[in-house]
PDB file of C-alpha atoms in Angstrom:
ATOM      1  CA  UNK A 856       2.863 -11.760  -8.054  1.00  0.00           C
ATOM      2  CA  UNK A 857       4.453  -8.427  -7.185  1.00  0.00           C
ATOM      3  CA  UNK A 858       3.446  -6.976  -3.799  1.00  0.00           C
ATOM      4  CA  UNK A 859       3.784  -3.950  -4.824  1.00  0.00           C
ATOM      5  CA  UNK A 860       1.173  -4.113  -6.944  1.00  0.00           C
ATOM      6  CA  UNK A 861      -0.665  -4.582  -3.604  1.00  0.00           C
ATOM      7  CA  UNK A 862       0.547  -1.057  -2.443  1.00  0.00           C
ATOM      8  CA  UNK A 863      -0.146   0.678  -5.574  1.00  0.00           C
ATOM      9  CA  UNK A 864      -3.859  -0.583  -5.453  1.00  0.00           C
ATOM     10  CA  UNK A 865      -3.881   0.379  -1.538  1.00  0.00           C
ATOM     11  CA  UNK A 866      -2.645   3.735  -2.156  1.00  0.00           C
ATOM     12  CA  UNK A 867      -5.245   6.828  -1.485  1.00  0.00           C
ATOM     13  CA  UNK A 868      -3.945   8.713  -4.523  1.00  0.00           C
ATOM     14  CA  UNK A 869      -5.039   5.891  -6.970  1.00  0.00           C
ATOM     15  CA  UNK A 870      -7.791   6.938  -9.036  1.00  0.00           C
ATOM     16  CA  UNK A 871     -10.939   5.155  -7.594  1.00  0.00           C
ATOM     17  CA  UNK A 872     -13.130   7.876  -6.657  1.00  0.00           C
ATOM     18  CA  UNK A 873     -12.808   6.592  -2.640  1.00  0.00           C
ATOM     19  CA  UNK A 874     -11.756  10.435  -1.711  1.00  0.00           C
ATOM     20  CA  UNK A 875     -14.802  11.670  -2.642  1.00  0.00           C
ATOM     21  CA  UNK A 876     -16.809   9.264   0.124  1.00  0.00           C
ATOM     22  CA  UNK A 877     -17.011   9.276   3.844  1.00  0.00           C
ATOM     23  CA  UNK A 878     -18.023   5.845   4.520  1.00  0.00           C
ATOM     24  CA  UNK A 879     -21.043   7.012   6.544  1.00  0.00           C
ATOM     25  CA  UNK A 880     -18.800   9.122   8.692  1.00  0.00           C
ATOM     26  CA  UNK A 881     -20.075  12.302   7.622  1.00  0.00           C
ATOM     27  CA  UNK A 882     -23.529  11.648   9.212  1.00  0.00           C
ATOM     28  CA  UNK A 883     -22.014  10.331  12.767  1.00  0.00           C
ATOM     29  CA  UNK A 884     -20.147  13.591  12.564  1.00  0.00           C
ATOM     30  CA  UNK A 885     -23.530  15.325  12.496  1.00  0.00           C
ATOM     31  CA  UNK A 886     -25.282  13.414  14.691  1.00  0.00           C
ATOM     32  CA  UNK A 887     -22.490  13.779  17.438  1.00  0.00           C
ATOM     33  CA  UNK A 888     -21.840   9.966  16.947  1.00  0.00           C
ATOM     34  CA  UNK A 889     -17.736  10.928  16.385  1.00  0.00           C
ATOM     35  CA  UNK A 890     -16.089  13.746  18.333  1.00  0.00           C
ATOM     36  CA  UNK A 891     -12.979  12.360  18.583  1.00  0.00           C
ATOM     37  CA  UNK A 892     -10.319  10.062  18.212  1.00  0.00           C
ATOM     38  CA  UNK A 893     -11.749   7.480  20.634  1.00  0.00           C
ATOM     39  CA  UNK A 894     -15.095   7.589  18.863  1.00  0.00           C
ATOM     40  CA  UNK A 895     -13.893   7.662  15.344  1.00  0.00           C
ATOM     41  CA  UNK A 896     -11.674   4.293  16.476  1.00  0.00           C
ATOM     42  CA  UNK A 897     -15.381   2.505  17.765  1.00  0.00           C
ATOM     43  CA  UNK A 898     -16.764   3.802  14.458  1.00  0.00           C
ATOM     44  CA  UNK A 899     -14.333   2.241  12.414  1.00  0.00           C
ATOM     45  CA  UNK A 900     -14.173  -1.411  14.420  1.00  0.00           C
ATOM     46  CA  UNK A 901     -17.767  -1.537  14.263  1.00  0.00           C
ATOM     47  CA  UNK A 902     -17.689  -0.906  10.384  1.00  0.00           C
ATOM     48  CA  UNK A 903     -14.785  -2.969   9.514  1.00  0.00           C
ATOM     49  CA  UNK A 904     -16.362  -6.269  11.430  1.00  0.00           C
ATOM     50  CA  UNK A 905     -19.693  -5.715   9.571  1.00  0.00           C
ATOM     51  CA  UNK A 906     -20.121  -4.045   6.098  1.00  0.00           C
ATOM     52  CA  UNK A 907     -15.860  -4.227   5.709  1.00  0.00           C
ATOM     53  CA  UNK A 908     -15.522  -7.845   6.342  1.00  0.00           C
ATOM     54  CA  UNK A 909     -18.770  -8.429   3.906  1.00  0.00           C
ATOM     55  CA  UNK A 910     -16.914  -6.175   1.343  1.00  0.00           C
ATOM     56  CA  UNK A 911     -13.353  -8.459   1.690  1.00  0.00           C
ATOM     57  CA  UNK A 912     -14.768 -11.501   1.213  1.00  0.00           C
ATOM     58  CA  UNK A 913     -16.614 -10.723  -2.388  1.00  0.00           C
ATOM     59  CA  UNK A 914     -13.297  -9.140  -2.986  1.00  0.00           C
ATOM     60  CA  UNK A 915     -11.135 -12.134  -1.784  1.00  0.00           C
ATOM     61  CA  UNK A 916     -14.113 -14.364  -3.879  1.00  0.00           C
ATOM     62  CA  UNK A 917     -13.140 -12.464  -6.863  1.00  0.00           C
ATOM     63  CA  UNK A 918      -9.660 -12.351  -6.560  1.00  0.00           C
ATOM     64  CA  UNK A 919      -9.825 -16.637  -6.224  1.00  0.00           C
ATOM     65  CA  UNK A 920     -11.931 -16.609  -9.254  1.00  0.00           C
ATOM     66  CA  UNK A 921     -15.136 -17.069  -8.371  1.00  0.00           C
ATOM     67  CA  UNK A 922     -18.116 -15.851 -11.095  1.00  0.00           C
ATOM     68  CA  UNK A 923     -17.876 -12.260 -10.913  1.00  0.00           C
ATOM     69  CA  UNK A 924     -21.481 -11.659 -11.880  1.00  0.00           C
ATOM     70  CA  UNK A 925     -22.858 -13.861  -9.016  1.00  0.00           C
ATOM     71  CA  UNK A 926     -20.613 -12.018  -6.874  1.00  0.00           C
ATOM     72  CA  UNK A 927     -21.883  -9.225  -8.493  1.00  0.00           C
ATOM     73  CA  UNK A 928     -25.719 -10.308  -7.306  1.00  0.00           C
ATOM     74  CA  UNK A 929     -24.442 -11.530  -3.852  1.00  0.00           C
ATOM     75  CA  UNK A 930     -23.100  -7.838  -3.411  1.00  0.00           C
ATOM     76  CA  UNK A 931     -26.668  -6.464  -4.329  1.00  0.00           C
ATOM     77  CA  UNK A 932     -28.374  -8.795  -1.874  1.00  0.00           C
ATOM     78  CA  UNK A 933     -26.078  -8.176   0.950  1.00  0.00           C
ATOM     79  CA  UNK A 934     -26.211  -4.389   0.314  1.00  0.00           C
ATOM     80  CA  UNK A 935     -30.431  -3.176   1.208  1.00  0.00           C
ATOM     81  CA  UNK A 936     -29.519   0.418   0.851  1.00  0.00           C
ATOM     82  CA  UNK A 937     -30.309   2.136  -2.468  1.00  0.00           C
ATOM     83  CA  UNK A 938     -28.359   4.760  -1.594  1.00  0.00           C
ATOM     84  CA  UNK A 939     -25.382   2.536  -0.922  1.00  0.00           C
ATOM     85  CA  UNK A 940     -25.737  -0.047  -4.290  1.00  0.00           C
ATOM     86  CA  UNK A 941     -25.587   3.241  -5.896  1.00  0.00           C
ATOM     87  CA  UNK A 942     -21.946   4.292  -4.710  1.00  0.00           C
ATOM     88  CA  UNK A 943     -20.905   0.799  -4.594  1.00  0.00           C
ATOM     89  CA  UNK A 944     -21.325   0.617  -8.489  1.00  0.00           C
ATOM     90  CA  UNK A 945     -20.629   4.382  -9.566  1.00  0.00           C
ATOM     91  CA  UNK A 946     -17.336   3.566  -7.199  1.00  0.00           C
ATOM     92  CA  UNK A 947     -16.805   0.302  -9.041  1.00  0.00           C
ATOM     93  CA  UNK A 948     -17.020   1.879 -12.822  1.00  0.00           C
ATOM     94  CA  UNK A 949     -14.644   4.790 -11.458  1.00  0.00           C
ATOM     95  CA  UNK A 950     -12.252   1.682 -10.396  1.00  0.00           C
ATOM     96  CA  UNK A 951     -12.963   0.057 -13.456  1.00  0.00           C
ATOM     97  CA  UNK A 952     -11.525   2.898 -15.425  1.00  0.00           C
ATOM     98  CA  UNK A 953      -8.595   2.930 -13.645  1.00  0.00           C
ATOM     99  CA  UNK A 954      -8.195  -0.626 -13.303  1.00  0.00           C
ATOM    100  CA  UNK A 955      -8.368  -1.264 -16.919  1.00  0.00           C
ATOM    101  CA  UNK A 956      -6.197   1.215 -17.723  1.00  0.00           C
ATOM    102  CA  UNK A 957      -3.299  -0.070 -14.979  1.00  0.00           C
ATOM    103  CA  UNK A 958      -3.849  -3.701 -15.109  1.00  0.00           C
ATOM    104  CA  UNK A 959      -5.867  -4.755 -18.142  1.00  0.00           C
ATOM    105  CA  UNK A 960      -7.386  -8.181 -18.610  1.00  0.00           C
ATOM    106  CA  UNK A 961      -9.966 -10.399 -20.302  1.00  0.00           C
ATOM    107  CA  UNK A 962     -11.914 -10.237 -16.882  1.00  0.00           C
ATOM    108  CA  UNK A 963     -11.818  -7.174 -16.336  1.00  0.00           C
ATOM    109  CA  UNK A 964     -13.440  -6.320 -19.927  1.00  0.00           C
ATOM    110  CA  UNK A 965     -15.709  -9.054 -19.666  1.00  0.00           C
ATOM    111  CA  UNK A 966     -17.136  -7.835 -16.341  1.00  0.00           C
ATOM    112  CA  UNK A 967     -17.539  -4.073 -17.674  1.00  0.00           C
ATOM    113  CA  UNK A 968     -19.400  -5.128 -20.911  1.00  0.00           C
ATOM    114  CA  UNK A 969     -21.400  -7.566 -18.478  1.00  0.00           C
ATOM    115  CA  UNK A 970     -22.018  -4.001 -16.178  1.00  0.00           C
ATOM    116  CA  UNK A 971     -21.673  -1.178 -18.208  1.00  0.00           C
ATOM    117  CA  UNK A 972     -23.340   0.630 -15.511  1.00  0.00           C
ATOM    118  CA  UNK A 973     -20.854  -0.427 -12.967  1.00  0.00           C
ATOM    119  CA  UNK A 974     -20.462  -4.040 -10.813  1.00  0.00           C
ATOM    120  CA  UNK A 975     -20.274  -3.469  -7.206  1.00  0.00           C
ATOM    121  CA  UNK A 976     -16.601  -1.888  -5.856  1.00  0.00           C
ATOM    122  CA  UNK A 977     -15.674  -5.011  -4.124  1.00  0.00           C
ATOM    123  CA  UNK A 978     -15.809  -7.292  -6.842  1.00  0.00           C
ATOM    124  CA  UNK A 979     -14.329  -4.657  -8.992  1.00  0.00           C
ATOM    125  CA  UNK A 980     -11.400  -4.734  -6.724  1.00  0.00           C
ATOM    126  CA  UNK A 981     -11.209  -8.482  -6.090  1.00  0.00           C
ATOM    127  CA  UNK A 982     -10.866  -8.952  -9.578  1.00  0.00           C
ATOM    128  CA  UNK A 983      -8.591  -5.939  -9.876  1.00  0.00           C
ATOM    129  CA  UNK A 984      -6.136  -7.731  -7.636  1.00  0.00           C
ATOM    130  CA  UNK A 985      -6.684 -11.521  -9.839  1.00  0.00           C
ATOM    131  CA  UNK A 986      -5.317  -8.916 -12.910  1.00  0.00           C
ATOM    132  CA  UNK A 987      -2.620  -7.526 -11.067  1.00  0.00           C
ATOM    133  CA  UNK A 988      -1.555 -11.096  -9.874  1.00  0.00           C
ATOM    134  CA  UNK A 989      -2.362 -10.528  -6.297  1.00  0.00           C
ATOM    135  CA  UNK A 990      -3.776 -13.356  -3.918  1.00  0.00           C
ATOM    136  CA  UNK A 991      -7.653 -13.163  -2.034  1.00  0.00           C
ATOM    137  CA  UNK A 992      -5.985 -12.143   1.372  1.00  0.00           C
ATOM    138  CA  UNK A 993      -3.945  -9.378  -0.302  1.00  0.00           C
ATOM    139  CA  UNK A 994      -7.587  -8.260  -2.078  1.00  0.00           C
ATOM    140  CA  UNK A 995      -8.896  -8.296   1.461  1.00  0.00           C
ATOM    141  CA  UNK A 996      -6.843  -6.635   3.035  1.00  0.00           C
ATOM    142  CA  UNK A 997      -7.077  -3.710   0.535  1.00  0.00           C
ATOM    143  CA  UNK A 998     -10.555  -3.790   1.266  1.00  0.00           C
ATOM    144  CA  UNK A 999     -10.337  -3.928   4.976  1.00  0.00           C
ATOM    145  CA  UNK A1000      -8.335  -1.201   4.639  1.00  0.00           C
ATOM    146  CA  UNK A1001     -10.148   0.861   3.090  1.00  0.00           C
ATOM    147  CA  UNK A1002     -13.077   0.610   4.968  1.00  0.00           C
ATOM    148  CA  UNK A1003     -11.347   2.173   8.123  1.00  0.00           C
ATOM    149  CA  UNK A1004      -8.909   4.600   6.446  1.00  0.00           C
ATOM    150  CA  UNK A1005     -11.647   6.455   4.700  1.00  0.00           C
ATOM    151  CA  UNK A1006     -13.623   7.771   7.632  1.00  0.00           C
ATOM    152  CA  UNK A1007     -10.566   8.081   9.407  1.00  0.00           C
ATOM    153  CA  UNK A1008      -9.587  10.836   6.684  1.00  0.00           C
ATOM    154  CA  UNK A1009     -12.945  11.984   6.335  1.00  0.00           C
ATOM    155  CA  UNK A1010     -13.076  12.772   9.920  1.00  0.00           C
ATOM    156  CA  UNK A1011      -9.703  14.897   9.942  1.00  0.00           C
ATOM    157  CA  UNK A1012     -11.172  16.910   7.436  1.00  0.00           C
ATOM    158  CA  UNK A1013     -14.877  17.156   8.977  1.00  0.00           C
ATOM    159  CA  UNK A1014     -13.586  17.695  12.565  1.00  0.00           C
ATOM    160  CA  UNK A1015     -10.249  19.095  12.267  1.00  0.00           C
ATOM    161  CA  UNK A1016      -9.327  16.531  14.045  1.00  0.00           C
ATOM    162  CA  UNK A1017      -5.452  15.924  14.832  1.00  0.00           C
ATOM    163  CA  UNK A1018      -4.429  13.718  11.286  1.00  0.00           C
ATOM    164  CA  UNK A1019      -1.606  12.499  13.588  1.00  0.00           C
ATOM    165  CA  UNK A1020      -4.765  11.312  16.245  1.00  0.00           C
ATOM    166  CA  UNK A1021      -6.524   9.606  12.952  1.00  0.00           C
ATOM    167  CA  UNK A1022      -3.281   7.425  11.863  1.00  0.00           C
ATOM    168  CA  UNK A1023      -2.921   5.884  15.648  1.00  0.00           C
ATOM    169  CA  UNK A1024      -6.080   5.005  15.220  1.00  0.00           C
ATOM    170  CA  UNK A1025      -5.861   3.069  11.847  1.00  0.00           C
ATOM    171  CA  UNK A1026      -2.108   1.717  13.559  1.00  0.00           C
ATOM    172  CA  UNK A1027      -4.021   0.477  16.806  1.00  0.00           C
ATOM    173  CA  UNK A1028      -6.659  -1.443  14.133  1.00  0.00           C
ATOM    174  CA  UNK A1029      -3.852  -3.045  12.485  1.00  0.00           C
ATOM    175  CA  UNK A1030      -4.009  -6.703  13.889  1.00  0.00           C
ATOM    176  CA  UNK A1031      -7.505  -6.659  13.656  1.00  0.00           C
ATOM    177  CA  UNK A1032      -7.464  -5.525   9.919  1.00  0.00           C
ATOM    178  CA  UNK A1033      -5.172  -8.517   9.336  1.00  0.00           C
ATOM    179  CA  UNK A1034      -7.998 -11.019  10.751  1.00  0.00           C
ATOM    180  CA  UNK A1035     -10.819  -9.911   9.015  1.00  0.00           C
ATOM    181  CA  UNK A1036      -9.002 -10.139   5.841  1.00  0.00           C
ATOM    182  CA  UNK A1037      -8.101 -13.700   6.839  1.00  0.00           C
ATOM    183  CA  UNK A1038     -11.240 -14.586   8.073  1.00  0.00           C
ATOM    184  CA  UNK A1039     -12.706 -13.180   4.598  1.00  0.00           C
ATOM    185  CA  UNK A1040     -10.275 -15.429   2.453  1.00  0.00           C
ATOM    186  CA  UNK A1041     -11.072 -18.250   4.131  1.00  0.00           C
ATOM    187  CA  UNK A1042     -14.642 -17.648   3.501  1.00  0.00           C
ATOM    188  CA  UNK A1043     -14.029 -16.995  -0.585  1.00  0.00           C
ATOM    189  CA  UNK A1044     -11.759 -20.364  -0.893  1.00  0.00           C
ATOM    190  CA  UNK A1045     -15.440 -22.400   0.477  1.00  0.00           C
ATOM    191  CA  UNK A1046     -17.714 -20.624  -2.572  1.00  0.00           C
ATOM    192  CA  UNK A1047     -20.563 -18.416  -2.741  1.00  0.00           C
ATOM    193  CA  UNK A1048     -22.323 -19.515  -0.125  1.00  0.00           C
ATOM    194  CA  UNK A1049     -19.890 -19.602   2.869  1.00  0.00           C
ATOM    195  CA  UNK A1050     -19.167 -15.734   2.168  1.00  0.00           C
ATOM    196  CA  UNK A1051     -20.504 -13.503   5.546  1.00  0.00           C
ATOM    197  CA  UNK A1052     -23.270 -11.579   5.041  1.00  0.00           C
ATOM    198  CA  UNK A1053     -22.703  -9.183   8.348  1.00  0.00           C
ATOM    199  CA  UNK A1054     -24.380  -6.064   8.261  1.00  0.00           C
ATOM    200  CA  UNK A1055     -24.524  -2.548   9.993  1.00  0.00           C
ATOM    201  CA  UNK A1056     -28.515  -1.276   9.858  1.00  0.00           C
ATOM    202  CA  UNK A1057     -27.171   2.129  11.328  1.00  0.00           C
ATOM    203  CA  UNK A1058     -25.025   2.564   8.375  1.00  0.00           C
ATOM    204  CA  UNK A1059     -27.499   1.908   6.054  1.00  0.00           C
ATOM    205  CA  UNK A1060     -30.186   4.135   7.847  1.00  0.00           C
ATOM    206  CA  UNK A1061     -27.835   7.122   7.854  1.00  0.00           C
ATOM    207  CA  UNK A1062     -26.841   6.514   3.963  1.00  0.00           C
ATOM    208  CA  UNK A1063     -30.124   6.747   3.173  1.00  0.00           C
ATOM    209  CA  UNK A1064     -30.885  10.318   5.558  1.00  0.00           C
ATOM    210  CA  UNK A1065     -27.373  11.797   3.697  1.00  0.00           C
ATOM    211  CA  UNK A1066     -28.245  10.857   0.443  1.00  0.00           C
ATOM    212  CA  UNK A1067     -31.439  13.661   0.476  1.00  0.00           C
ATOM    213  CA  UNK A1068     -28.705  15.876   2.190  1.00  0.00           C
ATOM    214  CA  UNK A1069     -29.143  19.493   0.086  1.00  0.00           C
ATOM    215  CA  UNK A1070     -25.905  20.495   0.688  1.00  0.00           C
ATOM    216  CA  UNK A1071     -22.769  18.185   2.034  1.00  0.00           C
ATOM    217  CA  UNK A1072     -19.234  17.487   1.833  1.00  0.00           C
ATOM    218  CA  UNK A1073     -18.780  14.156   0.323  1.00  0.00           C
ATOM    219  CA  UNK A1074     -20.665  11.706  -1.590  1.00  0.00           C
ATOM    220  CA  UNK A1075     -21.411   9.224   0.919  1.00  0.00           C
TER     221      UNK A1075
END
């Protein structure tokens, strides 16, 4: 295990397709949900203790070895948004590409014949990290970390606001980050059925009312 494999896979610039997505921060913008730094922090907590610490688990499951394709299934169930299975999978095939080309594997080839339309980004990423020869926490912390640093970006670019401002927000999460993605290994080393199923309806709603956006600035 090399953990900087961990910061490679972390690392904004690696070619997932993750840039291109708010993570439902785009419509709080609009709705006057986030307006600043102190709203875009209670934005992000509430998303990383729901939908985040859903996503780390299935990638911490993954990353232990658990049956991608169930995981696969359990991501579907836990996610009731169309609009959000969609960019879960077109985000996982757009990791897939890069994964496969960066860390290839058995697993990883067996899971894109087994979803040539694209498995679900978390699993993608859990077993990502099992190629790379990362552990479950490391996969969940990538994932916790995403969840957070994307609509803190996002919301630099859809407010202006201060980038320095977004970072002290994603610092101030830090210790919090580091216990969802323990709480979320845990979870993956008791099976399928222990993973959390936590949920944000709000985020889901909004997905759904961006997705029939005309005209909009990213994906999701």
């Amino acid at each position: 295990m090399t953990r900087a494999a961990l910061l490679v896979l972390a690392d904004g610039r690696f070619p997932a397709g993750g840039h291109a997505h708010s993570g439902g921060a785009e419509p709080a913008v609009k709705e006057g949900r986030i307006r600043n730094a102190d709203d875009l922090a209670a934005f992000c907590r509430g998303r990383l203790h729901t939908t985040g610490l859903t996503s780390a688990a299935l990638a911490a499951a993954a990353t232990h070895g658990l049956d991608p394709l169930a995981l696969d299934e359990a991501a579907d169930a836990r996610t009731p948004s169309p609009a959000l299975r969609a960019v879960s999978r077109k985000l996982g095939r757009q990791l897939m590409r890069a994964a496969r080309a960066t860390w290839p594997s058995p697993e990883l080839a067996g899971l894109a014949a087994a979803r040539p339309r694209g498995a679900h980004q978390p699993v993608v990423l859990g077993l990502t990290a099992r190629s790379a020869g990362l552990e479950p926490e490391d996969a969940a912390h990538c994932v916790a970390y995403e969840t957070v640093s994307g609509p803190a970006t996002a919301v630099v670019r859809l407010l202006s606001l201060d980038p320095f401002e977004a970072t002290a927000v994603l610092a101030r999460l830090a210790p919090e980050l580091d216990r969802v993605a323990a709480r979320a290994a845990t979870a993956a080393r008791h099976g399928l059925d222990a993973l959390p199923a936590a949920s944000a309806p709000l985020l889901d709603i909004t997905a759904e009312a961006h997705a029939a956006w005309p005209v909009r600035l990213f994906a999701s």
